[in-house]
Amino acid sequence: MNLLHQIRQLFAPVLSELAPDAVKVPDYLAMVKPAANAEHGDYQANFAMPLAKALNRPKEAQQIAKEFIAKLPPNDVLEEPTVAGPGFINLRVKPGFVAKAVRQVAADERLGVEPVAKPRMFVIDYSGPNVAKPLHVGHLRSTIIGDALTRILRFLGHTVITDNHLGDWGTQFGILLYGYKHHRDAAAFAADPVRELSRLYVHVRGLFKKGDEDDEEGPADDPVKKACQEETAKLHGGDPENVALWKLFMPACLAMLQPIYDRLGVKIDHALGESYYNPMLPGVVEDMVAKGIAFESKGAVVIPNAKGMIPRTEEEQKKEDPPAIVRKRDGAFTYTTTDLATIEYRAETWKPDTILYVVDARQALHFKTLFAQARRWGYDPVEFQHISFGSILDEEGKPFQTRKGQVVELGVLLDRAVNCGLQGYRTSYEERTAHGHDVPDLSDRTIQQIAEAVGIGAVKYADLSQNRASDYKFDVAKMLATDGNTATYMQYAYARCCAIFRRENIDPARFRTSPPVVTLVEPAERALAFQLLRFPEAVEAAAADNLPHQITSYLWDLAKSYSVFFENCPVLKAPTPDLRDSRLLLVDLVGRVIKQALDLLGIRTVERM
Ligand code: ARG
């Protein structure tokens, strides 16, 4: 039950009759959209202008809009459409239809969201932390967004395989190897290897000469950096001591990550990190050379860019559309080589239609060139997309950093949010008790669970409610605000829906198994019902452009309609028993839609807060 689909179905035959070119009909149908201004209607259709052009009557869009309306067969979906301005068609759904449809949705477990007609196979590459380093907040964003996209696409019926492309083989291990050999505190390592390794990482990075602040690897002529690079090269070359140490460090590094994933409620199907592809890298380079895609140049192997350019200097390497090095002069392979091997592996193993890379915006150039190379290499049937996102900023508006000792551990940030959640619960408990409400005493364990759901939910929602391209500030107080577009607000709204049924001892099941007739008397209840019907639109919009904030924007609109409804339409004290039932159905449905929408974002709900 998707309103927009229904309207398009109604319009399709009329447009086919009117349009000179039937191929264009789907484009015209795509121009039926939610109304920009709710005062003008529920939806608007903007196809009259292009249709007028196609008909060679460019000045008569208004007339054509009227002709379209005249041809529309009688139906129970729409009121008589009106024409505005140069030919916009305003559409309003009949209240009777809204009432009938909302009743149908109440009986639907999927809340009106239809599975897609043609499911696709997706691989989503997300999270991807560099394991020997303290976890960066940038990876938090990737983890939250990647998880939400996975849930949304799966809910729509697509097949999604998720893969955590761990940075478990990179230069950061050289830093650890060097640190471990020269600066380790043996007792500290024995007691807590994870903590000692993060200390070593930060300590050794601090030994690098100050250079370009943005160059994560330090200035080129730095002796400590050189020594670290040698350790990395030895590891990659199979040096037994370094390989043994790598094997010693890895479980500790992974153990550092697991609690965070558990806490976030994120499960990633595979964790084939960079090290997994190491044995395949020589084969990738050979194959690309054999196919004439990569060439030897001064001892290195490079892939020229589309214009055939081979980089001569580091400067050239950094330019737009740069050629890529797949094997350095010293024999080392690169991030690109590994990513090419990964594409080959994924394409052959999982045969995806689409691979999404949820990685921050700074890697845009890497992915642009990687995708071009992969296509030249023969993977053009696969659709590649970089799902990029902005930075998380600290209180001062600067990106969080993990180097130069400024480690902001992710666990600490999450703790901060959960503590705030706990305080929120306590304050509300005291307020309610002071007002003489009968507040149950929950166990400490239950309260802790509520605080986790609220704190973690707040962090996720704050992230997902941004357009992912934007940067945003990590501001815990704002994230947990109880009045605004936050998870806390939505979770409250959900808990309030539950409370109505709980307090009156009403079993909501009957509103789902045999929904009562819905009657929409007040404008506020008609508006709420209409909003409930738009849930499928929000899910589809989120999936279409991989933008989870489409769902939070929807939730915010729903919450606003709900609170207007609440102020204007008594539920338990409704004038008639039938109207009471009809309103209870709406309340139950609001709760279900909020719960489902939050679930698509990986956010938990609790029945009491
Ligand atoms: N480990 C990388 C980083 O932190 C992210 C990996 C992204 N995925 C990929 N296939 N390159 O920069």
XYZ file of C-alpha atoms and ligand atoms in Angstrom:
621
model
C 0.000 0.000 0.000
C 1.939 2.937 -1.306
C -0.093 6.058 -2.031
C 2.327 7.444 -4.536
C 2.324 4.151 -6.450
C -1.478 4.153 -6.463
C -1.617 7.640 -7.894
C 0.946 6.789 -10.536
C -1.033 3.712 -11.490
C -4.068 5.866 -11.936
C -2.159 8.341 -14.096
C -0.197 5.925 -16.287
C -2.918 5.048 -18.815
C -4.020 8.684 -19.177
C -0.454 9.817 -19.787
C 0.146 7.038 -22.316
C -2.850 8.313 -24.210
C -1.726 11.938 -24.115
C 2.032 11.665 -24.565
C 3.384 11.518 -28.137
C 6.231 9.334 -26.920
C 5.265 6.407 -24.661
C 8.886 5.953 -23.547
C 8.622 9.223 -21.663
C 5.681 8.132 -19.502
C 7.796 6.790 -16.603
C 9.651 10.121 -16.503
C 6.370 11.988 -16.282
C 5.160 9.651 -13.573
C 8.336 10.298 -11.614
C 7.278 13.961 -11.591
C 4.394 13.146 -9.261
C 5.842 14.152 -5.921
C 4.919 15.070 -2.365
C 3.561 18.615 -2.338
C 6.135 21.262 -1.517
C 3.482 23.047 0.493
C 0.872 20.987 2.346
C -1.655 23.812 1.986
C -1.814 23.188 -1.748
C -2.425 19.482 -1.455
C -0.855 16.190 -0.572
C 1.015 15.674 -3.821
C 1.759 17.642 -6.922
C 2.359 16.632 -10.519
C 4.743 18.734 -12.570
C 4.646 16.937 -15.905
C 2.361 19.330 -17.757
C 5.255 21.610 -18.755
C 7.520 18.968 -20.364
C 4.469 17.286 -21.835
C 3.431 20.563 -23.453
C 6.860 20.841 -25.033
C 6.734 17.265 -26.291
C 3.344 18.031 -27.845
C 4.743 21.109 -29.546
C 2.409 23.326 -27.570
C 5.007 24.851 -25.252
C 2.793 27.750 -24.179
C -0.211 25.610 -23.302
C 0.924 23.691 -20.235
C -2.019 24.938 -18.236
C -4.449 23.823 -20.899
C -2.740 20.430 -21.077
C -2.978 20.043 -17.317
C -6.725 20.624 -17.634
C -7.024 18.130 -20.479
C -5.200 15.593 -18.362
C -7.594 16.150 -15.473
C -10.615 15.851 -17.768
C -9.405 12.460 -18.999
C -8.847 11.107 -15.500
C -11.414 8.344 -14.894
C -13.653 8.576 -11.820
C -11.801 7.040 -8.887
C -11.967 6.797 -5.126
C -8.358 7.906 -4.531
C -8.198 11.592 -5.455
C -10.371 14.646 -5.114
C -10.797 16.629 -8.341
C -7.241 17.940 -9.006
C -6.660 21.668 -9.421
C -4.228 23.531 -11.645
C -1.956 26.273 -10.366
C 0.629 28.620 -11.877
C 2.014 27.634 -15.277
C 0.531 24.128 -15.054
C 1.226 22.511 -11.695
C -1.379 19.940 -10.813
C -2.288 19.829 -7.133
C -3.548 16.552 -5.771
C -5.456 15.782 -2.630
C -6.255 12.284 -1.440
C -9.886 11.698 -0.452
C -10.336 11.403 3.330
C -12.369 8.222 2.790
C -9.456 6.711 0.927
C -6.986 7.719 3.628
C -9.226 6.108 6.244
C -9.568 2.879 4.272
C -5.874 2.723 3.480
C -4.737 3.339 7.024
C -6.971 0.519 8.199
C -5.335 -1.749 5.625
C -1.894 -0.713 6.813
C -2.827 -1.530 10.405
C -3.332 -5.138 9.317
C 0.009 -5.223 7.502
C 3.144 -6.356 9.313
C 5.263 -4.377 6.857
C 3.271 -1.224 7.574
C 2.601 -0.657 3.916
C 6.161 -0.997 2.687
C 6.122 -3.284 -0.335
C 9.174 -5.400 -1.147
C 10.883 -4.252 -4.350
C 9.857 -5.937 -7.576
C 13.466 -6.611 -8.607
C 15.689 -7.390 -5.625
C 19.356 -6.659 -6.167
C 22.476 -8.146 -4.671
C 24.477 -5.602 -2.694
C 27.849 -5.812 -1.025
C 28.285 -3.062 1.547
C 31.813 -2.242 2.623
C 31.618 -0.332 5.876
C 33.254 0.354 9.228
C 36.762 -0.626 7.997
C 38.775 0.593 10.996
C 42.532 0.460 10.990
C 42.856 -2.071 13.727
C 46.155 -1.225 15.336
C 45.095 2.354 15.966
C 42.658 3.739 18.447
C 39.268 3.685 16.761
C 38.622 6.903 14.919
C 35.251 8.640 15.128
C 35.201 8.643 11.326
C 34.803 4.900 11.524
C 31.889 5.449 13.884
C 30.067 7.291 11.117
C 30.835 4.611 8.581
C 29.606 1.965 11.022
C 26.360 3.752 11.841
C 25.525 4.728 8.257
C 26.562 1.363 6.807
C 24.428 -0.500 9.314
C 21.400 1.701 8.618
C 21.720 1.254 4.840
C 22.020 -2.490 5.301
C 18.841 -2.605 7.350
C 16.915 -0.383 4.938
C 17.915 -2.340 1.834
C 17.225 -5.683 3.491
C 13.820 -4.493 4.647
C 13.013 -3.619 1.045
C 13.828 -7.181 0.042
C 17.318 -6.781 -1.393
C 20.085 -9.229 -0.568
C 22.883 -7.528 1.288
C 26.268 -8.963 2.191
C 28.245 -6.808 4.576
C 32.014 -6.818 4.733
C 34.315 -5.050 7.145
C 37.431 -4.143 5.155
C 39.675 -3.971 8.188
C 42.909 -2.053 7.867
C 44.881 -4.888 9.409
C 48.013 -4.827 7.288
C 48.958 -1.195 6.891
C 51.772 1.099 7.987
C 50.243 1.390 11.448
C 51.642 -2.071 12.176
C 55.140 -0.804 11.407
C 54.556 1.799 14.109
C 53.434 -0.857 16.572
C 56.277 -3.218 15.683
C 58.805 -0.452 16.155
C 57.150 0.662 19.385
C 56.939 -2.848 20.729
C 60.586 -3.520 20.007
C 61.931 -0.272 21.450
C 59.469 1.222 23.895
C 57.209 -1.450 25.285
C 56.249 -1.727 28.919
C 56.249 -5.534 29.201
C 54.151 -5.598 32.361
C 51.564 -3.268 30.862
C 51.389 -5.377 27.704
C 50.884 -8.539 29.761
C 48.154 -6.900 31.821
C 46.244 -5.173 29.019
C 47.741 -5.592 25.548
C 45.085 -3.437 23.925
C 45.780 -0.435 26.101
C 49.543 -0.843 25.776
C 49.320 -1.070 21.991
C 47.286 2.115 21.763
C 49.742 3.831 24.068
C 52.627 2.655 21.870
C 50.904 3.874 18.737
C 50.427 7.354 20.126
C 53.894 7.414 21.690
C 55.729 6.495 18.487
C 53.652 8.921 16.424
C 54.761 11.564 18.901
C 58.396 10.770 18.097
C 57.969 11.716 14.434
C 59.407 15.069 13.513
C 56.752 17.753 13.322
C 55.896 18.191 9.710
C 52.835 18.525 7.659
C 50.078 18.178 10.275
C 47.819 16.454 7.817
C 50.352 13.892 6.730
C 49.417 10.976 8.877
C 52.685 9.273 8.189
C 54.973 12.120 9.177
C 57.586 13.946 7.091
C 59.503 11.845 4.574
C 62.963 12.341 6.036
C 62.069 11.340 9.568
C 64.367 8.616 10.954
C 61.717 7.066 13.226
C 59.243 7.030 10.387
C 61.832 5.324 8.178
C 62.444 2.695 10.848
C 58.691 2.082 11.116
C 58.406 1.731 7.360
C 61.180 -0.823 7.418
C 59.249 -2.802 10.002
C 56.176 -2.718 7.769
C 58.221 -3.820 4.762
C 59.687 -6.685 6.760
C 56.203 -7.749 7.842
C 54.961 -7.691 4.264
C 58.106 -9.527 3.172
C 57.272 -12.389 5.538
C 59.927 -11.737 8.194
C 59.200 -14.466 10.798
C 59.634 -12.243 13.849
C 57.351 -9.520 12.549
C 54.765 -11.974 11.276
C 54.747 -13.664 14.701
C 54.276 -10.299 16.408
C 51.507 -9.379 13.967
C 49.767 -12.625 14.924
C 50.252 -11.763 18.578
C 48.819 -8.257 18.153
C 45.836 -9.122 15.955
C 43.586 -10.819 18.532
C 44.202 -7.940 20.914
C 43.377 -5.427 18.185
C 40.157 -7.231 17.303
C 39.240 -7.547 20.972
C 39.461 -3.780 21.158
C 36.752 -3.488 18.506
C 34.240 -6.119 19.514
C 32.763 -4.374 22.579
C 32.055 -1.313 20.460
C 30.236 -3.334 17.807
C 28.298 -5.157 20.525
C 27.306 -1.944 22.120
C 26.228 -0.441 18.831
C 24.293 -3.608 18.052
C 26.131 -3.931 14.758
C 26.873 -7.306 13.172
C 28.933 -7.377 10.006
C 28.804 -10.625 8.024
C 32.461 -10.770 7.027
C 35.671 -9.185 8.173
C 38.007 -9.878 5.301
C 40.620 -7.305 6.071
C 43.511 -6.116 3.956
C 45.714 -8.956 5.194
C 43.311 -11.466 3.660
C 44.107 -10.198 0.196
C 47.868 -10.102 0.665
C 48.555 -13.417 -1.077
C 46.463 -12.325 -4.087
C 48.283 -9.065 -4.766
C 51.102 -10.325 -7.041
C 48.464 -12.057 -9.198
C 46.453 -8.849 -9.522
C 49.478 -6.912 -10.739
C 50.517 -9.673 -13.161
C 47.036 -9.910 -14.598
C 46.763 -6.168 -15.086
C 50.138 -6.074 -16.787
C 49.216 -9.030 -18.999
C 45.989 -7.293 -20.024
C 47.871 -4.118 -20.880
C 46.185 -2.057 -18.153
C 49.238 -1.616 -15.909
C 52.821 -0.879 -16.962
C 56.307 -0.912 -15.513
C 57.670 2.520 -14.992
C 61.061 3.081 -13.364
C 60.826 -0.139 -11.412
C 57.293 0.492 -10.170
C 54.106 -0.813 -11.729
C 51.497 1.834 -12.463
C 48.084 2.140 -14.024
C 48.034 5.231 -16.224
C 44.972 7.391 -15.903
C 42.326 7.611 -18.592
C 44.528 10.007 -20.593
C 47.447 7.600 -20.469
C 49.432 9.665 -17.993
C 52.052 8.046 -15.786
C 53.045 9.921 -12.624
C 56.608 11.125 -12.402
C 56.537 13.042 -9.175
C 54.590 12.825 -5.943
C 52.927 16.075 -6.938
C 51.573 14.557 -10.122
C 50.374 11.619 -8.118
C 48.142 13.900 -6.078
C 46.500 15.536 -9.093
C 42.945 15.072 -10.224
C 42.330 11.675 -11.833
C 45.781 10.476 -10.909
C 47.317 7.334 -12.267
C 47.727 4.679 -9.587
C 50.748 2.819 -8.349
C 49.968 -0.841 -7.794
C 53.484 -1.944 -6.955
C 56.062 0.409 -5.564
C 59.732 0.351 -6.512
C 60.594 -1.467 -3.289
C 58.105 -4.184 -4.223
C 55.402 -3.065 -1.772
C 51.781 -3.153 -2.869
C 49.363 -0.326 -2.158
C 45.901 0.428 -0.803
C 44.722 0.473 -4.428
C 46.196 -2.957 -5.202
C 44.390 -4.379 -2.204
C 41.131 -2.732 -3.189
C 41.441 -4.147 -6.712
C 42.029 -7.630 -5.294
C 39.004 -7.108 -3.059
C 36.823 -6.204 -6.024
C 37.960 -9.304 -7.893
C 37.240 -11.484 -4.876
C 33.829 -9.984 -4.165
C 32.756 -10.063 -7.790
C 33.695 -13.702 -8.139
C 32.460 -14.874 -4.743
C 29.228 -12.976 -4.308
C 28.400 -11.758 -7.824
C 26.952 -8.453 -6.601
C 24.983 -6.020 -8.758
C 26.226 -3.143 -6.626
C 29.081 -2.536 -4.208
C 28.672 0.360 -1.785
C 31.702 1.808 -0.009
C 30.714 3.741 3.094
C 33.898 5.734 3.583
C 34.559 9.350 4.506
C 34.678 12.084 1.896
C 38.447 12.457 2.010
C 38.808 9.240 0.036
C 36.662 10.460 -2.857
C 39.557 10.570 -5.295
C 40.756 7.114 -4.340
C 37.355 5.627 -5.084
C 36.812 7.587 -8.248
C 40.031 6.244 -9.730
C 39.577 2.788 -8.241
C 36.182 2.407 -9.895
C 37.576 3.582 -13.237
C 40.411 1.050 -13.011
C 38.103 -1.766 -12.002
C 35.886 -1.036 -14.984
C 38.851 -1.113 -17.351
C 39.881 -4.367 -15.751
C 36.543 -5.889 -16.745
C 34.261 -5.292 -13.787
C 32.058 -2.772 -15.532
C 28.845 -4.765 -15.047
C 29.184 -4.115 -11.318
C 27.818 -0.792 -10.113
C 30.265 0.891 -7.729
C 29.243 3.700 -5.413
C 31.184 5.698 -2.891
C 28.762 6.554 -0.073
C 30.751 9.417 1.295
C 30.189 11.442 4.436
C 31.520 14.471 6.304
C 33.441 14.691 9.562
C 32.394 14.614 13.181
C 33.636 17.781 14.870
C 34.571 18.313 18.497
C 33.134 21.024 20.782
C 35.336 23.615 19.105
C 34.200 22.644 15.659
C 37.437 20.877 14.670
C 37.597 17.289 13.397
C 38.413 14.777 16.097
C 41.938 13.463 15.791
C 43.582 10.253 16.839
C 47.148 11.334 16.429
C 49.449 13.643 18.328
C 48.155 12.227 21.588
C 44.683 13.655 21.132
C 43.032 10.298 21.369
C 39.320 10.467 21.839
C 38.356 6.896 22.385
C 35.053 5.979 20.949
C 34.092 4.046 24.044
C 34.491 7.217 26.062
C 32.180 9.159 23.768
C 29.577 6.434 23.990
C 29.886 6.318 27.781
C 29.262 10.017 27.917
C 26.040 9.619 25.958
C 24.838 6.665 28.034
C 25.498 8.531 31.290
C 23.480 11.412 29.977
C 20.703 8.939 29.167
C 20.829 7.646 32.718
C 20.606 11.139 34.147
C 17.660 11.835 31.868
C 15.862 8.814 33.209
C 16.517 9.792 36.836
C 15.340 13.368 36.319
C 12.151 12.243 34.658
C 11.581 9.694 37.439
C 11.894 12.376 40.099
C 9.674 14.789 38.216
C 6.962 12.237 37.733
C 7.097 11.111 41.350
C 6.925 14.741 42.488
C 3.803 15.175 40.355
C 2.233 12.296 42.196
C 2.414 9.877 39.229
C 2.599 6.235 40.047
C 6.078 5.428 38.713
C 7.204 1.813 38.961
C 10.585 1.108 40.504
C 12.548 -0.623 37.781
C 15.544 -2.828 38.469
C 18.995 -1.334 38.024
C 19.533 -3.666 35.117
C 16.416 -2.447 33.324
C 17.376 1.163 33.975
C 20.833 0.515 32.570
C 19.256 -1.030 29.463
C 17.067 2.019 29.027
C 20.088 4.299 29.399
C 22.009 2.306 26.765
C 19.101 2.404 24.321
C 18.705 6.132 24.890
C 22.413 7.050 24.871
C 23.475 4.930 21.909
C 20.257 5.750 20.082
C 20.950 9.453 20.531
C 24.437 9.144 19.047
C 23.181 7.183 16.053
C 20.194 9.431 15.419
C 22.294 12.590 15.614
C 24.511 11.137 12.932
C 21.803 9.724 10.697
C 19.598 12.811 10.852
C 22.291 14.843 9.105
C 22.535 14.783 5.379
C 25.550 12.496 5.320
C 27.562 14.936 3.217
C 27.570 17.448 6.102
C 29.944 17.712 9.033
C 28.377 17.887 12.466
C 29.344 18.614 16.037
C 29.399 15.864 18.625
C 27.209 17.553 21.204
C 25.806 15.068 23.701
C 23.383 17.487 25.357
C 21.800 18.337 22.014
C 21.708 14.707 20.961
C 19.681 13.802 24.031
C 17.307 16.753 23.949
C 13.768 15.662 24.740
C 12.210 18.264 22.474
C 13.496 18.208 18.941
C 14.474 15.901 16.158
C 16.308 13.396 18.359
C 16.119 9.694 19.092
C 15.136 10.533 22.660
C 12.087 12.419 21.449
C 11.042 9.559 19.155
C 11.665 6.974 21.859
C 9.486 9.001 24.230
C 6.731 9.190 21.661
C 6.930 5.429 21.283
C 6.879 4.840 25.038
C 3.875 7.138 25.322
C 1.956 5.076 22.765
C 2.745 1.942 24.768
C 1.718 3.621 28.013
C -1.784 4.388 26.767
C -2.477 0.723 26.132
C -0.692 -0.415 29.273
C -2.514 1.924 31.623
C -5.934 1.050 30.288
C -5.111 -2.611 30.010
C -5.978 -2.640 26.339
C -4.458 -5.356 24.189
C -3.279 -3.693 20.960
C -3.440 -6.999 19.099
C -7.015 -6.512 17.975
C -6.107 -3.249 16.205
C -3.809 -5.327 14.047
C -5.607 -8.622 13.518
C -9.069 -7.167 12.956
C -8.688 -3.411 12.690
C -11.811 -1.360 13.446
C -13.263 1.045 10.899
C -11.259 4.259 10.804
C -13.124 7.550 10.885
C -11.251 10.793 10.322
C -13.217 13.662 11.801
C -10.745 16.321 12.830
C -8.197 17.806 10.427
C -5.480 16.744 12.867
C -6.459 13.126 12.687
C -6.747 13.185 8.928
C -3.241 14.725 8.819
C -1.844 12.072 11.131
C -3.406 9.235 9.156
C -2.024 10.650 5.931
C 1.426 10.925 7.493
C 1.254 7.265 8.546
C 0.577 6.303 4.953
C 3.749 8.019 3.835
C 6.132 5.709 5.642
C 6.822 3.649 2.478
C 7.756 6.817 0.602
C 10.347 7.661 3.226
C 11.906 4.202 3.144
C 12.058 4.227 -0.633
C 13.557 7.714 -0.714
C 16.211 6.664 1.780
C 17.133 3.646 -0.322
C 17.067 5.490 -3.635
C 19.932 7.817 -2.721
C 21.350 5.968 0.268
C 20.251 8.785 2.540
C 19.094 7.593 5.963
C 18.117 11.142 6.959
C 15.051 10.743 4.738
C 13.747 8.446 7.454
C 14.557 10.781 10.347
C 12.924 13.699 8.496
C 9.871 11.546 8.056
C 9.884 10.629 11.749
C 10.109 14.267 12.687
C 7.071 15.102 10.540
C 5.198 12.152 11.968
C 6.030 13.188 15.524
C 4.788 16.702 14.833
C 1.485 15.450 13.378
C 1.162 13.134 16.342
C 1.531 15.895 18.872
C -1.035 18.091 17.082
C -3.365 15.103 17.006
C -2.807 14.544 20.686
C -3.689 18.100 21.565
C -6.844 18.136 19.464
C -8.276 14.658 19.548
C -9.101 13.010 22.852
C -8.400 9.317 22.494
C -9.592 7.534 25.607
C -12.275 10.158 26.117
C -13.355 10.246 22.483
C -17.060 11.187 21.982
C -18.089 7.698 20.810
C -16.720 4.179 21.348
C -16.194 3.812 17.586
C -14.153 6.970 17.398
C -12.168 5.855 20.430
C -11.311 2.631 18.635
C -10.435 4.474 15.466
C -8.100 6.767 17.391
C -6.562 3.926 19.344
C -5.751 2.315 16.014
C -3.919 5.472 14.954
C -1.990 5.601 18.238
C -0.985 1.958 17.926
C 0.106 2.516 14.349
C 2.175 5.561 15.283
C 4.034 3.427 17.816
C 4.607 0.649 15.316
C 5.835 2.971 12.600
C 8.217 4.746 14.992
C 9.558 1.422 16.224
C 10.027 0.089 12.698
C 11.613 3.298 11.436
C 14.034 3.427 14.358
C 14.826 -0.220 13.827
C 15.791 0.578 10.225
C 18.278 3.040 11.697
C 19.606 0.467 14.160
C 18.027 2.264 17.126
C 16.242 0.418 19.886
C 12.983 1.408 21.522
C 11.955 0.759 25.119
C 8.409 0.553 26.420
C 9.116 2.731 29.436
C 11.418 5.659 29.809
N 40.676 1.249 6.494
C 40.343 2.318 5.624
C 40.608 3.659 6.304
O 40.449 3.769 7.484
C 38.909 2.268 5.196
C 38.573 1.080 4.324
C 37.497 1.405 3.364
N 37.211 0.346 2.439
C 37.915 0.071 1.360
N 37.580 -0.958 0.629
N 38.943 0.805 0.988
O 40.952 4.605 5.660
